[in-house]
């Protein structure tokens, strides 16, 4: 389970964004950073902007560890095309991200938990690794007993988010298909993400 589970909204205050677009975010009440000097505004350096872009992207996906994030970045570098686009595409192919996008759970943190506890199936087989990479055409579903979980029922009926068009979902069957790897413009981030700055950060 992620270390940030009990303090996941701290990153919202630190960078002044509602990272997941949730009404509980403290940014809705206080847009300044936490701490004694939180309201002091300083012009960020180029490095500061790059670091913030990386931390926001890491935080959005459940505070992926730096080691894991760097590994994903290296894989994005090896692929053809734009490294920033490849990076967000790889992050969206993580099983925890797919479970979250399908609205089976309200947060990516909850997605990681239900996967760890064995509630998720990929093409009918149990997968309990949140970082598992989903392929185009893969079907992600919940096991039958998990479909009655109040958390799941409340989340899939919520109007807070929409399922993006690179996925299809059957809400009654609690099943969805990963159609294609998305581009940055396809991904419904609640806050502005700048993977180009992440590329600059790791290219220093």
Short mmCIF file of C-alpha atoms in Angstrom, two decimals:
data_model
loop_
_atom_site.label_atom_id
_atom_site.label_comp_id
_atom_site.label_asym_id
_atom_site.label_seq_id
_atom_site.Cartn_x
_atom_site.Cartn_y
_atom_site.Cartn_z
CA UNK A 1 0.00 0.00 0.00
CA UNK A 2 1.31 3.45 -0.88
CA UNK A 3 3.05 5.48 1.79
CA UNK A 4 1.00 8.52 0.78
CA UNK A 5 -2.38 6.95 1.53
CA UNK A 6 -3.05 9.07 4.62
CA UNK A 7 -1.56 12.30 3.25
CA UNK A 8 -2.27 12.12 -0.47
CA UNK A 9 -3.60 15.67 -0.68
CA UNK A 10 -0.38 17.28 0.60
CA UNK A 11 0.95 17.38 -2.94
CA UNK A 12 -2.13 19.44 -3.93
CA UNK A 13 -1.23 22.14 -1.41
CA UNK A 14 2.46 21.99 -2.23
CA UNK A 15 1.93 22.71 -5.92
CA UNK A 16 -1.38 24.58 -5.72
CA UNK A 17 -3.35 22.19 -7.92
CA UNK A 18 -6.31 19.88 -7.45
CA UNK A 19 -4.40 16.91 -8.82
CA UNK A 20 -7.29 14.45 -9.05
CA UNK A 21 -10.13 16.97 -9.36
CA UNK A 22 -11.77 15.81 -6.13
CA UNK A 23 -13.97 18.05 -3.98
CA UNK A 24 -12.04 17.01 -0.85
CA UNK A 25 -8.85 18.63 -2.10
CA UNK A 26 -7.56 21.29 0.35
CA UNK A 27 -6.78 23.54 -2.63
CA UNK A 28 -10.50 24.27 -2.90
CA UNK A 29 -10.25 26.09 0.45
CA UNK A 30 -6.61 27.26 0.52
CA UNK A 31 -4.66 27.69 -2.71
CA UNK A 32 -1.39 28.53 -1.00
CA UNK A 33 1.24 26.02 0.08
CA UNK A 34 1.27 24.52 3.60
CA UNK A 35 3.63 25.80 6.28
CA UNK A 36 4.62 29.11 7.85
CA UNK A 37 5.80 30.60 4.58
CA UNK A 38 3.15 29.00 2.39
CA UNK A 39 1.66 32.26 1.18
CA UNK A 40 5.00 33.72 0.11
CA UNK A 41 5.29 33.61 -3.66
CA UNK A 42 8.67 33.16 -5.30
CA UNK A 43 9.36 32.93 -9.00
CA UNK A 44 10.28 29.29 -9.63
CA UNK A 45 13.52 28.38 -11.36
CA UNK A 46 13.61 26.21 -14.47
CA UNK A 47 14.73 23.32 -12.29
CA UNK A 48 11.88 24.02 -9.87
CA UNK A 49 9.33 23.90 -12.70
CA UNK A 50 10.79 20.65 -14.01
CA UNK A 51 10.82 19.07 -10.55
CA UNK A 52 7.23 20.14 -9.89
CA UNK A 53 6.11 18.62 -13.22
CA UNK A 54 7.76 15.33 -12.32
CA UNK A 55 6.34 15.26 -8.79
CA UNK A 56 2.82 16.04 -9.99
CA UNK A 57 2.93 13.26 -12.57
CA UNK A 58 4.37 10.82 -10.02
CA UNK A 59 1.79 11.87 -7.46
CA UNK A 60 -1.15 11.51 -9.81
CA UNK A 61 -0.41 7.82 -10.34
CA UNK A 62 -0.44 7.02 -6.64
CA UNK A 63 2.98 8.42 -5.81
CA UNK A 64 4.94 5.93 -7.90
CA UNK A 65 8.39 5.53 -6.37
CA UNK A 66 11.26 7.45 -7.92
CA UNK A 67 12.94 4.16 -8.89
CA UNK A 68 9.79 2.92 -10.68
CA UNK A 69 9.16 6.29 -12.32
CA UNK A 70 12.71 6.53 -13.63
CA UNK A 71 12.41 2.99 -15.02
CA UNK A 72 9.22 3.95 -16.87
CA UNK A 73 10.95 7.06 -18.20
CA UNK A 74 13.87 5.01 -19.52
CA UNK A 75 11.40 2.72 -21.29
CA UNK A 76 9.69 5.80 -22.80
CA UNK A 77 13.10 6.95 -24.09
CA UNK A 78 13.66 3.63 -25.85
CA UNK A 79 10.36 3.77 -27.73
CA UNK A 80 9.96 5.57 -31.03
CA UNK A 81 8.35 8.97 -31.03
CA UNK A 82 8.05 11.74 -28.48
CA UNK A 83 9.41 10.69 -25.08
CA UNK A 84 6.88 12.77 -23.13
CA UNK A 85 3.97 11.23 -25.01
CA UNK A 86 5.46 7.77 -24.54
CA UNK A 87 5.83 8.43 -20.82
CA UNK A 88 2.17 9.29 -20.18
CA UNK A 89 1.12 6.43 -22.46
CA UNK A 90 3.11 3.94 -20.37
CA UNK A 91 1.72 5.37 -17.13
CA UNK A 92 -1.84 4.99 -18.43
CA UNK A 93 -1.13 1.35 -19.25
CA UNK A 94 -0.41 0.52 -15.61
CA UNK A 95 -3.14 -1.75 -14.24
CA UNK A 96 -3.87 0.55 -11.29
CA UNK A 97 -4.38 3.47 -13.69
CA UNK A 98 -6.73 1.39 -15.88
CA UNK A 99 -8.81 0.24 -12.88
CA UNK A 100 -9.07 3.88 -11.77
CA UNK A 101 -9.99 5.14 -15.26
CA UNK A 102 -12.70 2.46 -15.55
CA UNK A 103 -14.26 3.96 -12.39
CA UNK A 104 -14.15 0.68 -10.48
CA UNK A 105 -12.68 2.69 -7.58
CA UNK A 106 -12.72 6.39 -6.61
CA UNK A 107 -8.95 6.91 -6.44
CA UNK A 108 -5.77 5.46 -7.87
CA UNK A 109 -4.76 4.65 -4.28
CA UNK A 110 -7.89 2.50 -3.91
CA UNK A 111 -7.07 0.88 -7.26
CA UNK A 112 -3.71 -0.22 -5.93
CA UNK A 113 -5.37 -1.66 -2.84
CA UNK A 114 -8.03 -3.72 -4.66
CA UNK A 115 -5.37 -5.07 -7.04
CA UNK A 116 -3.07 -6.03 -4.16
CA UNK A 117 -5.96 -7.84 -2.48
CA UNK A 118 -6.66 -9.96 -5.55
CA UNK A 119 -9.97 -8.42 -6.68
CA UNK A 120 -8.88 -7.71 -10.29
CA UNK A 121 -8.74 -9.96 -13.33
CA UNK A 122 -6.98 -9.38 -16.66
CA UNK A 123 -8.36 -11.55 -19.45
CA UNK A 124 -9.96 -13.71 -16.76
CA UNK A 125 -6.76 -14.30 -14.76
CA UNK A 126 -6.03 -12.77 -11.37
CA UNK A 127 -3.32 -10.11 -11.38
CA UNK A 128 -2.23 -8.60 -8.06
CA UNK A 129 0.56 -6.35 -9.33
CA UNK A 130 -0.52 -2.67 -9.66
CA UNK A 131 2.35 -1.89 -12.06
CA UNK A 132 1.32 -4.69 -14.46
CA UNK A 133 1.36 -3.28 -18.00
CA UNK A 134 -1.96 -3.68 -19.80
CA UNK A 135 -1.86 -4.37 -23.55
CA UNK A 136 -4.23 -3.12 -26.21
CA UNK A 137 -7.25 -5.41 -26.32
CA UNK A 138 -6.87 -6.66 -22.74
CA UNK A 139 -10.09 -7.02 -20.73
CA UNK A 140 -9.92 -5.86 -17.11
CA UNK A 141 -12.65 -6.96 -14.72
CA UNK A 142 -13.49 -7.54 -11.07
CA UNK A 143 -14.06 -10.97 -9.59
CA UNK A 144 -17.73 -11.72 -8.89
CA UNK A 145 -17.63 -11.29 -5.11
CA UNK A 146 -15.88 -7.91 -5.45
CA UNK A 147 -18.73 -6.44 -7.49
CA UNK A 148 -20.79 -6.10 -4.30
CA UNK A 149 -18.23 -3.93 -2.49
CA UNK A 150 -19.85 -0.58 -1.50
CA UNK A 151 -16.72 1.28 -2.60
CA UNK A 152 -17.00 -0.21 -6.08
CA UNK A 153 -20.76 0.32 -6.44
CA UNK A 154 -20.52 3.94 -5.31
CA UNK A 155 -17.57 4.69 -7.57
CA UNK A 156 -18.93 3.24 -10.81
CA UNK A 157 -22.25 5.08 -10.36
CA UNK A 158 -20.53 8.39 -9.55
CA UNK A 159 -20.81 11.28 -11.98
CA UNK A 160 -17.54 12.80 -10.76
CA UNK A 161 -15.54 11.36 -13.68
CA UNK A 162 -16.10 10.02 -17.19
CA UNK A 163 -14.44 6.95 -18.69
CA UNK A 164 -12.01 8.15 -21.41
CA UNK A 165 -12.54 6.98 -24.98
CA UNK A 166 -9.42 4.82 -25.10
CA UNK A 167 -11.34 2.44 -22.83
CA UNK A 168 -14.75 0.83 -23.03
CA UNK A 169 -16.67 -0.23 -19.95
CA UNK A 170 -19.63 -2.48 -19.21
CA UNK A 171 -20.85 -1.08 -15.90
CA UNK A 172 -23.24 -3.96 -15.24
CA UNK A 173 -20.53 -6.58 -15.73
CA UNK A 174 -17.82 -4.47 -14.01
CA UNK A 175 -15.63 -5.13 -17.01
CA UNK A 176 -13.72 -2.93 -19.42
CA UNK A 177 -11.37 -3.15 -22.38
CA UNK A 178 -8.18 -1.20 -23.00
CA UNK A 179 -8.53 -0.16 -26.64
CA UNK A 180 -5.39 1.84 -27.32
CA UNK A 181 -2.48 3.66 -25.74
CA UNK A 182 -3.57 7.30 -25.34
CA UNK A 183 -1.83 10.52 -26.28
CA UNK A 184 -1.50 13.35 -23.77
CA UNK A 185 -4.48 15.18 -25.32
CA UNK A 186 -6.68 12.10 -24.75
CA UNK A 187 -5.96 11.77 -21.03
CA UNK A 188 -8.47 13.51 -18.71
CA UNK A 189 -6.04 14.96 -16.19
CA UNK A 190 -7.77 17.26 -13.71
CA UNK A 191 -4.63 19.41 -13.50
CA UNK A 192 -2.25 20.46 -16.27
CA UNK A 193 0.48 17.90 -16.81
CA UNK A 194 3.72 18.81 -18.59
CA UNK A 195 5.62 15.63 -19.52
CA UNK A 196 7.93 17.75 -21.70
CA UNK A 197 9.28 19.31 -18.48
CA UNK A 198 9.75 15.83 -17.03
CA UNK A 199 11.87 14.97 -20.07
CA UNK A 200 13.92 18.13 -19.46
CA UNK A 201 14.34 17.16 -15.79
CA UNK A 202 15.81 13.75 -16.61
CA UNK A 203 17.86 15.13 -19.52
CA UNK A 204 19.86 17.50 -17.31
#
